């Protein structure tokens, strides 16, 4: 029955009831006790990866601020086949929208010369042996500045160029200063992933003890939940380095459903272990309440099936990363834009930039009183538009905008 016809039926019944009661003697109606208003159920999402297949609603449990919640659905996303199990019209993602989305960050501000070579070798091995045709990947390095980072791509040649640009940076500064720069790069990468559908993974290679031990801050953790991104950190130092249990990046990785891995032999094997969870993941929908979206809400997902290891996010996930309306959104560029707006987006969302590839080579100078950054921009002239003037000169014009961000992304 259509809405309009349903409205007519209700109106007709009301008129009939009024006509029937008009001829009767008035009666005293008993007042019914008002029933308490029940809050409308709010269905929320949390994501996780597990070393088992076929998990159902009876295999997992969700608590919100310590209180158990009813689980509505459990879906499995296979990033290799681009399928959802069981199939559902509630998540209108096309097969080509379900894939591995990986941001691989080399903290070359905190790597030695030998470690830089090892990280390049590990990333090159991933490119040659592990990268899938459907993968969407970005390779970044912290010394290049967040406005010069590579956009998401499946082009192995472009990724190989980004890997080759990872370099040892001697005298780049104190551990605390370099750690702040790396945290800013991670925050920028997470914010840039907001326009990409599905679940994403950010993997950081670092050897900086100050970065490994210091907390990334709640703002970065919330950014990871907002864009449904996991964070994994690989400590590239030798295995004899002191343990960092429960501190810094290890806490951040566990909180987002990622991994914290100390190197064990070849870095390529360690990277493969970090990316294993990205082959597929579970999305769990559970019943919340009106205040479940508050920042103080902390959903925790656990597994009840014996012998199963689960790496789950301890926080909220925005449904817009998976649900209706996202498939029609342009991930990279709005319909109406201006050159100034494009520059601003390139600064604040590095993963969306790249129409004109720019590389930034930075030198960090630390003095007794103040510090400075000497930066050289490299621009491929083939990407510029040149105009021949009447006097025979050929010219091109550029608008360049530069900004400095702190480790909180401000």
Short mmCIF file of C-alpha atoms in Angstrom, two decimals:
data_model
loop_
_atom_site.label_atom_id
_atom_site.label_comp_id
_atom_site.label_asym_id
_atom_site.label_seq_id
_atom_site.Cartn_x
_atom_site.Cartn_y
_atom_site.Cartn_z
CA UNK A 1 0.00 0.00 0.00
CA UNK A 2 1.36 3.38 -0.95
CA UNK A 3 1.91 6.06 1.66
CA UNK A 4 -0.83 8.29 0.25
CA UNK A 5 -3.47 5.51 0.28
CA UNK A 6 -2.44 4.48 3.79
CA UNK A 7 -2.99 8.07 4.92
CA UNK A 8 -6.53 8.07 3.40
CA UNK A 9 -7.47 4.86 5.19
CA UNK A 10 -6.38 6.22 8.54
CA UNK A 11 -8.36 9.42 7.97
CA UNK A 12 -11.50 7.46 6.98
CA UNK A 13 -11.32 5.29 10.11
CA UNK A 14 -11.00 8.36 12.30
CA UNK A 15 -14.09 9.99 10.72
CA UNK A 16 -16.13 6.76 11.09
CA UNK A 17 -15.22 6.42 14.75
CA UNK A 18 -16.26 10.03 15.40
CA UNK A 19 -19.67 9.47 13.75
CA UNK A 20 -20.36 6.34 15.79
CA UNK A 21 -19.53 7.96 19.14
CA UNK A 22 -21.59 11.06 18.37
CA UNK A 23 -24.90 9.25 19.06
CA UNK A 24 -23.80 7.57 22.28
CA UNK A 25 -23.97 8.89 25.79
CA UNK A 26 -20.69 10.29 26.98
CA UNK A 27 -18.54 7.93 29.01
CA UNK A 28 -15.64 8.65 31.23
CA UNK A 29 -12.50 7.36 29.55
CA UNK A 30 -9.92 5.73 31.76
CA UNK A 31 -6.56 7.34 31.57
CA UNK A 32 -3.88 4.98 30.49
CA UNK A 33 -0.53 5.19 32.13
CA UNK A 34 2.03 6.62 29.78
CA UNK A 35 4.56 4.10 28.68
CA UNK A 36 8.15 5.23 28.94
CA UNK A 37 9.68 6.22 25.63
CA UNK A 38 12.05 3.60 24.34
CA UNK A 39 15.10 4.88 22.50
CA UNK A 40 15.23 4.05 18.82
CA UNK A 41 17.88 1.39 18.16
CA UNK A 42 21.02 2.71 16.51
CA UNK A 43 22.99 0.20 14.47
CA UNK A 44 26.74 0.73 14.62
CA UNK A 45 29.75 -0.96 13.06
CA UNK A 46 33.09 -2.33 14.19
CA UNK A 47 35.68 -4.10 12.04
CA UNK A 48 38.15 -6.89 12.75
CA UNK A 49 40.36 -9.52 11.15
CA UNK A 50 40.60 -13.12 12.29
CA UNK A 51 42.57 -16.25 11.48
CA UNK A 52 39.32 -18.18 10.93
CA UNK A 53 36.60 -18.16 8.29
CA UNK A 54 32.85 -18.36 8.64
CA UNK A 55 32.40 -16.40 11.87
CA UNK A 56 28.75 -15.74 12.68
CA UNK A 57 26.80 -13.69 15.22
CA UNK A 58 27.22 -16.50 17.76
CA UNK A 59 31.02 -16.43 17.45
CA UNK A 60 31.61 -12.80 18.48
CA UNK A 61 30.49 -10.45 21.24
CA UNK A 62 30.36 -6.66 21.50
CA UNK A 63 30.41 -4.59 24.67
CA UNK A 64 29.89 -0.84 24.68
CA UNK A 65 31.33 0.92 27.72
CA UNK A 66 31.31 -2.44 29.45
CA UNK A 67 27.69 -3.32 28.59
CA UNK A 68 26.90 -6.19 26.18
CA UNK A 69 25.17 -5.28 22.94
CA UNK A 70 23.01 -7.30 20.59
CA UNK A 71 24.79 -8.23 17.37
CA UNK A 72 22.67 -7.79 14.27
CA UNK A 73 24.91 -8.94 11.39
CA UNK A 74 28.38 -10.29 10.68
CA UNK A 75 29.75 -9.88 7.15
CA UNK A 76 33.05 -11.04 5.71
CA UNK A 77 34.78 -8.96 3.05
CA UNK A 78 37.14 -10.93 0.80
CA UNK A 79 39.60 -8.38 -0.57
CA UNK A 80 41.02 -10.85 -3.10
CA UNK A 81 37.75 -11.82 -4.77
CA UNK A 82 35.90 -8.55 -4.09
CA UNK A 83 32.94 -10.34 -2.48
CA UNK A 84 30.82 -9.97 0.67
CA UNK A 85 29.58 -13.02 2.57
CA UNK A 86 26.71 -13.35 3.10
CA UNK A 87 25.62 -11.07 0.21
CA UNK A 88 23.58 -8.11 1.37
CA UNK A 89 21.89 -5.15 -0.34
CA UNK A 90 22.59 -3.07 2.77
CA UNK A 91 26.21 -2.55 1.72
CA UNK A 92 26.10 -1.39 -1.92
CA UNK A 93 29.82 -1.79 -2.66
CA UNK A 94 30.74 -3.06 -6.09
CA UNK A 95 33.33 -5.87 -6.41
CA UNK A 96 35.95 -3.42 -7.67
CA UNK A 97 35.44 -1.34 -4.52
CA UNK A 98 36.40 -4.21 -2.20
CA UNK A 99 40.17 -4.52 -2.34
CA UNK A 100 43.30 -3.98 -0.30
CA UNK A 101 44.01 -0.30 0.32
CA UNK A 102 47.54 0.09 1.69
CA UNK A 103 49.59 3.11 2.74
CA UNK A 104 53.24 2.11 3.35
CA UNK A 105 55.28 4.78 5.15
CA UNK A 106 59.06 4.68 5.49
CA UNK A 107 60.21 6.85 8.37
CA UNK A 108 63.49 7.81 6.70
CA UNK A 109 63.93 10.53 9.31
CA UNK A 110 64.50 7.73 11.81
CA UNK A 111 66.37 5.11 9.76
CA UNK A 112 70.08 4.48 9.45
CA UNK A 113 71.70 4.10 6.04
CA UNK A 114 71.61 0.29 6.29
CA UNK A 115 68.00 0.29 7.50
CA UNK A 116 66.95 2.53 4.60
CA UNK A 117 68.38 -0.02 2.16
CA UNK A 118 66.52 -2.83 3.94
CA UNK A 119 63.21 -0.97 3.84
CA UNK A 120 63.61 -0.25 0.12
CA UNK A 121 64.38 -3.91 -0.48
CA UNK A 122 61.31 -5.05 1.51
CA UNK A 123 58.99 -2.65 -0.32
CA UNK A 124 60.43 -3.63 -3.70
CA UNK A 125 59.85 -7.28 -2.82
CA UNK A 126 56.22 -6.51 -1.99
CA UNK A 127 55.87 -4.73 -5.32
CA UNK A 128 57.27 -7.67 -7.29
CA UNK A 129 55.86 -10.64 -5.39
CA UNK A 130 52.93 -9.69 -3.14
CA UNK A 131 51.06 -6.81 -4.75
CA UNK A 132 47.71 -7.84 -6.23
CA UNK A 133 46.31 -6.38 -9.46
CA UNK A 134 43.38 -4.93 -7.51
CA UNK A 135 45.52 -3.32 -4.78
CA UNK A 136 45.42 0.43 -4.24
CA UNK A 137 48.77 1.47 -2.73
CA UNK A 138 50.66 4.57 -1.67
CA UNK A 139 54.34 4.63 -0.70
CA UNK A 140 55.40 7.58 1.45
CA UNK A 141 58.48 8.71 3.32
CA UNK A 142 58.45 11.10 6.24
CA UNK A 143 61.33 13.29 5.03
CA UNK A 144 59.43 14.46 1.96
CA UNK A 145 56.78 16.51 3.76
CA UNK A 146 53.08 15.69 3.79
CA UNK A 147 52.24 17.89 0.78
CA UNK A 148 54.49 15.88 -1.53
CA UNK A 149 53.24 12.39 -0.76
CA UNK A 150 52.20 9.96 -3.45
CA UNK A 151 48.52 9.43 -4.19
CA UNK A 152 46.85 6.02 -4.14
CA UNK A 153 47.64 4.06 -7.29
CA UNK A 154 47.97 0.61 -8.77
CA UNK A 155 50.79 1.69 -11.10
CA UNK A 156 53.87 -0.31 -10.11
CA UNK A 157 56.20 2.03 -12.02
CA UNK A 158 55.04 5.04 -10.00
CA UNK A 159 55.36 3.05 -6.78
CA UNK A 160 58.87 1.92 -7.73
CA UNK A 161 59.88 5.55 -8.17
CA UNK A 162 58.49 6.39 -4.73
CA UNK A 163 60.43 3.47 -3.19
CA UNK A 164 63.65 4.57 -4.88
CA UNK A 165 63.24 8.04 -3.31
CA UNK A 166 63.62 6.63 0.23
CA UNK A 167 66.99 7.90 1.40
CA UNK A 168 69.09 8.08 4.54
CA UNK A 169 68.94 11.57 6.03
CA UNK A 170 72.03 12.21 8.17
CA UNK A 171 71.78 14.96 10.73
CA UNK A 172 68.03 15.18 10.32
CA UNK A 173 67.52 16.28 13.92
CA UNK A 174 66.84 14.95 17.38
CA UNK A 175 64.73 11.82 17.87
CA UNK A 176 61.85 13.83 19.39
CA UNK A 177 61.77 16.29 16.48
CA UNK A 178 61.91 13.56 13.85
CA UNK A 179 59.26 11.58 15.72
CA UNK A 180 56.93 14.58 15.62
CA UNK A 181 57.41 14.79 11.85
CA UNK A 182 56.58 11.11 11.45
CA UNK A 183 53.44 11.44 13.57
CA UNK A 184 52.34 14.36 11.38
CA UNK A 185 52.81 12.20 8.27
CA UNK A 186 50.74 9.38 9.80
CA UNK A 187 47.97 11.81 10.75
CA UNK A 188 47.96 13.29 7.24
CA UNK A 189 47.77 9.82 5.66
CA UNK A 190 44.82 8.86 7.86
CA UNK A 191 42.95 12.07 7.07
CA UNK A 192 43.60 11.56 3.36
CA UNK A 193 42.00 8.10 3.45
CA UNK A 194 38.57 9.54 4.19
CA UNK A 195 37.63 9.55 0.50
CA UNK A 196 38.48 5.87 -0.05
CA UNK A 197 35.81 3.21 0.43
CA UNK A 198 36.13 0.18 2.67
CA UNK A 199 38.78 -0.78 5.19
CA UNK A 200 42.36 0.51 4.85
CA UNK A 201 45.74 -0.26 6.34
CA UNK A 202 48.63 2.07 7.20
CA UNK A 203 52.02 0.42 7.84
CA UNK A 204 54.96 2.38 9.25
CA UNK A 205 58.63 1.33 9.14
CA UNK A 206 60.65 3.10 11.83
CA UNK A 207 63.61 2.74 14.17
CA UNK A 208 63.15 5.98 16.09
CA UNK A 209 62.89 5.12 19.82
CA UNK A 210 61.17 8.42 20.62
CA UNK A 211 58.49 7.72 18.00
CA UNK A 212 58.05 4.11 19.09
CA UNK A 213 57.63 4.98 22.75
CA UNK A 214 55.60 8.21 22.64
CA UNK A 215 51.81 8.12 22.34
CA UNK A 216 50.36 9.33 19.04
CA UNK A 217 47.50 11.10 20.81
CA UNK A 218 43.76 10.48 20.90
CA UNK A 219 43.11 12.68 17.87
CA UNK A 220 45.10 10.39 15.58
CA UNK A 221 43.38 7.32 17.04
CA UNK A 222 39.96 8.86 16.36
CA UNK A 223 41.05 9.69 12.80
CA UNK A 224 41.87 6.01 12.24
CA UNK A 225 38.40 5.01 13.42
CA UNK A 226 36.68 7.64 11.33
CA UNK A 227 38.18 6.31 8.09
CA UNK A 228 38.11 2.59 9.07
CA UNK A 229 41.89 2.30 8.90
CA UNK A 230 44.11 -0.08 10.82
CA UNK A 231 47.62 0.95 11.81
CA UNK A 232 50.60 -1.39 11.98
CA UNK A 233 54.14 -0.52 12.99
CA UNK A 234 57.32 -2.43 12.12
CA UNK A 235 60.29 -1.84 14.41
CA UNK A 236 63.22 -2.30 12.01
CA UNK A 237 65.82 -2.33 14.76
CA UNK A 238 67.63 -5.53 15.62
CA UNK A 239 65.73 -8.09 17.66
CA UNK A 240 67.94 -7.37 20.67
CA UNK A 241 66.41 -3.88 21.04
CA UNK A 242 64.47 -3.30 24.29
CA UNK A 243 60.82 -4.32 24.37
CA UNK A 244 58.18 -1.59 24.08
CA UNK A 245 55.22 -3.54 25.45
CA UNK A 246 52.17 -1.38 26.11
CA UNK A 247 53.69 1.90 24.99
CA UNK A 248 53.50 4.29 22.07
CA UNK A 249 52.90 2.78 18.67
CA UNK A 250 52.17 -0.68 20.06
CA UNK A 251 49.14 0.68 21.91
CA UNK A 252 48.01 2.54 18.79
CA UNK A 253 48.34 -0.57 16.61
CA UNK A 254 46.37 -2.74 19.04
CA UNK A 255 43.67 -0.08 19.42
CA UNK A 256 43.01 0.09 15.67
CA UNK A 257 43.06 -3.66 15.04
CA UNK A 258 46.55 -3.62 13.52
CA UNK A 259 49.85 -5.20 14.53
CA UNK A 260 53.08 -4.12 16.17
CA UNK A 261 55.91 -6.25 14.82
CA UNK A 262 59.56 -6.38 15.73
CA UNK A 263 61.78 -7.50 12.91
CA UNK A 264 62.50 -11.21 12.75
CA UNK A 265 65.07 -11.82 10.04
CA UNK A 266 64.10 -10.48 6.64
CA UNK A 267 61.96 -7.32 6.69
CA UNK A 268 60.03 -8.60 3.68
CA UNK A 269 58.66 -11.47 5.78
CA UNK A 270 57.74 -9.05 8.56
CA UNK A 271 55.85 -6.86 6.06
CA UNK A 272 54.03 -9.91 4.70
CA UNK A 273 52.90 -10.77 8.23
CA UNK A 274 51.65 -7.21 8.77
CA UNK A 275 49.64 -7.31 5.52
CA UNK A 276 48.20 -10.80 6.02
CA UNK A 277 45.15 -9.40 7.83
CA UNK A 278 44.29 -7.21 4.84
CA UNK A 279 43.33 -10.14 2.62
CA UNK A 280 39.92 -10.10 4.26
CA UNK A 281 38.10 -8.67 7.25
CA UNK A 282 34.84 -8.87 9.20
CA UNK A 283 32.34 -6.07 9.63
CA UNK A 284 30.03 -6.46 12.64
CA UNK A 285 26.83 -4.48 13.05
CA UNK A 286 25.48 -4.20 16.58
CA UNK A 287 22.67 -2.38 18.35
CA UNK A 288 23.64 0.78 20.18
CA UNK A 289 21.77 3.73 21.64
CA UNK A 290 21.33 7.44 20.97
CA UNK A 291 24.56 8.30 22.78
CA UNK A 292 26.59 5.50 21.22
CA UNK A 293 28.27 7.85 18.77
CA UNK A 294 29.74 10.00 21.53
CA UNK A 295 33.50 10.16 21.80
CA UNK A 296 33.24 8.54 25.23
CA UNK A 297 31.73 5.38 23.71
CA UNK A 298 34.25 2.54 23.46
CA UNK A 299 32.94 -0.57 21.69
CA UNK A 300 35.09 -3.66 22.21
CA UNK A 301 34.72 -6.70 19.95
CA UNK A 302 35.79 -10.13 21.20
CA UNK A 303 35.59 -13.64 19.76
CA UNK A 304 33.84 -16.50 21.54
CA UNK A 305 34.88 -19.35 19.26
CA UNK A 306 37.74 -21.25 20.96
CA UNK A 307 41.18 -21.09 19.39
CA UNK A 308 40.46 -18.08 17.13
CA UNK A 309 42.68 -14.99 17.22
CA UNK A 310 40.87 -11.73 16.56
CA UNK A 311 42.39 -8.31 15.92
CA UNK A 312 39.56 -5.85 16.37
CA UNK A 313 39.22 -2.09 16.58
CA UNK A 314 38.53 -0.73 20.05
CA UNK A 315 36.51 2.22 18.84
CA UNK A 316 33.83 3.49 16.48
CA UNK A 317 33.71 3.13 12.70
CA UNK A 318 31.74 5.53 10.57
CA UNK A 319 29.14 3.58 8.54
CA UNK A 320 29.70 5.97 5.60
CA UNK A 321 32.92 4.05 4.83
CA UNK A 322 30.81 1.05 3.81
CA UNK A 323 27.16 1.99 3.44
CA UNK A 324 24.89 3.75 0.96
CA UNK A 325 25.77 7.03 -0.70
CA UNK A 326 29.51 6.46 -0.84
CA UNK A 327 29.57 4.72 -4.20
CA UNK A 328 28.35 7.87 -5.93
CA UNK A 329 30.99 10.09 -4.29
CA UNK A 330 34.03 11.23 -6.24
CA UNK A 331 36.96 10.19 -4.05
CA UNK A 332 39.52 12.59 -5.44
CA UNK A 333 38.10 15.83 -6.75
CA UNK A 334 34.83 17.72 -6.12
CA UNK A 335 32.65 18.72 -9.06
CA UNK A 336 33.22 22.46 -8.56
CA UNK A 337 36.71 23.59 -7.65
CA UNK A 338 39.23 26.37 -8.14
CA UNK A 339 43.03 26.39 -8.43
CA UNK A 340 43.27 27.78 -4.89
CA UNK A 341 40.99 25.01 -3.60
CA UNK A 342 43.10 22.38 -5.37
CA UNK A 343 46.23 23.75 -3.71
CA UNK A 344 44.55 23.64 -0.32
CA UNK A 345 43.40 20.07 -0.86
CA UNK A 346 46.90 19.10 -1.91
CA UNK A 347 48.26 20.44 1.37
CA UNK A 348 45.64 18.97 3.67
CA UNK A 349 44.85 15.73 1.79
CA UNK A 350 48.07 14.42 0.23
CA UNK A 351 46.49 11.20 -1.04
CA UNK A 352 44.19 13.25 -3.30
CA UNK A 353 46.94 15.32 -4.86
CA UNK A 354 49.23 14.35 -7.69
CA UNK A 355 47.98 15.98 -10.91
CA UNK A 356 51.48 17.47 -11.10
CA UNK A 357 53.87 15.15 -9.24
CA UNK A 358 56.12 17.11 -6.89
CA UNK A 359 59.07 15.80 -4.90
CA UNK A 360 60.44 17.66 -1.94
CA UNK A 361 64.00 17.13 -0.70
CA UNK A 362 64.38 18.57 2.78
CA UNK A 363 67.47 19.26 4.88
CA UNK A 364 66.97 19.84 8.59
CA UNK A 365 69.32 22.34 10.22
CA UNK A 366 69.47 22.44 14.01
CA UNK A 367 71.11 25.44 15.67
CA UNK A 368 71.73 26.37 19.27
CA UNK A 369 68.88 28.89 19.28
CA UNK A 370 66.57 27.87 16.43
CA UNK A 371 66.08 25.26 13.72
CA UNK A 372 65.39 25.56 10.01
CA UNK A 373 64.32 23.44 7.05
CA UNK A 374 65.91 23.89 3.63
CA UNK A 375 63.59 22.44 1.01
CA UNK A 376 64.09 21.88 -2.73
CA UNK A 377 61.08 21.20 -4.94
CA UNK A 378 61.50 18.97 -7.98
CA UNK A 379 58.84 19.35 -10.67
CA UNK A 380 58.74 17.46 -13.96
CA UNK A 381 58.46 20.14 -16.68
CA UNK A 382 56.60 17.67 -18.92
CA UNK A 383 53.56 18.11 -16.66
CA UNK A 384 53.44 21.89 -17.16
CA UNK A 385 51.63 23.84 -19.85
CA UNK A 386 53.93 26.21 -21.77
CA UNK A 387 52.81 29.19 -23.87
CA UNK A 388 54.84 30.70 -26.74
CA UNK A 389 54.92 34.49 -26.54
CA UNK A 390 55.15 36.89 -29.47
CA UNK A 391 58.81 37.64 -28.70
CA UNK A 392 59.68 33.94 -29.11
CA UNK A 393 59.99 33.09 -25.42
CA UNK A 394 58.16 30.06 -24.07
CA UNK A 395 56.80 30.50 -20.54
CA UNK A 396 54.80 28.65 -17.92
CA UNK A 397 53.33 29.92 -14.65
CA UNK A 398 52.95 28.11 -11.34
CA UNK A 399 51.06 28.76 -8.12
CA UNK A 400 52.88 27.23 -5.15
CA UNK A 401 51.51 27.13 -1.63
CA UNK A 402 53.61 26.01 1.35
CA UNK A 403 52.42 25.29 4.87
CA UNK A 404 53.97 23.89 8.04
CA UNK A 405 52.01 21.40 10.12
CA UNK A 406 52.66 20.26 13.67
CA UNK A 407 52.40 16.62 14.77
CA UNK A 408 48.68 17.05 15.48
CA UNK A 409 47.99 18.11 11.90
CA UNK A 410 47.43 21.78 12.72
#
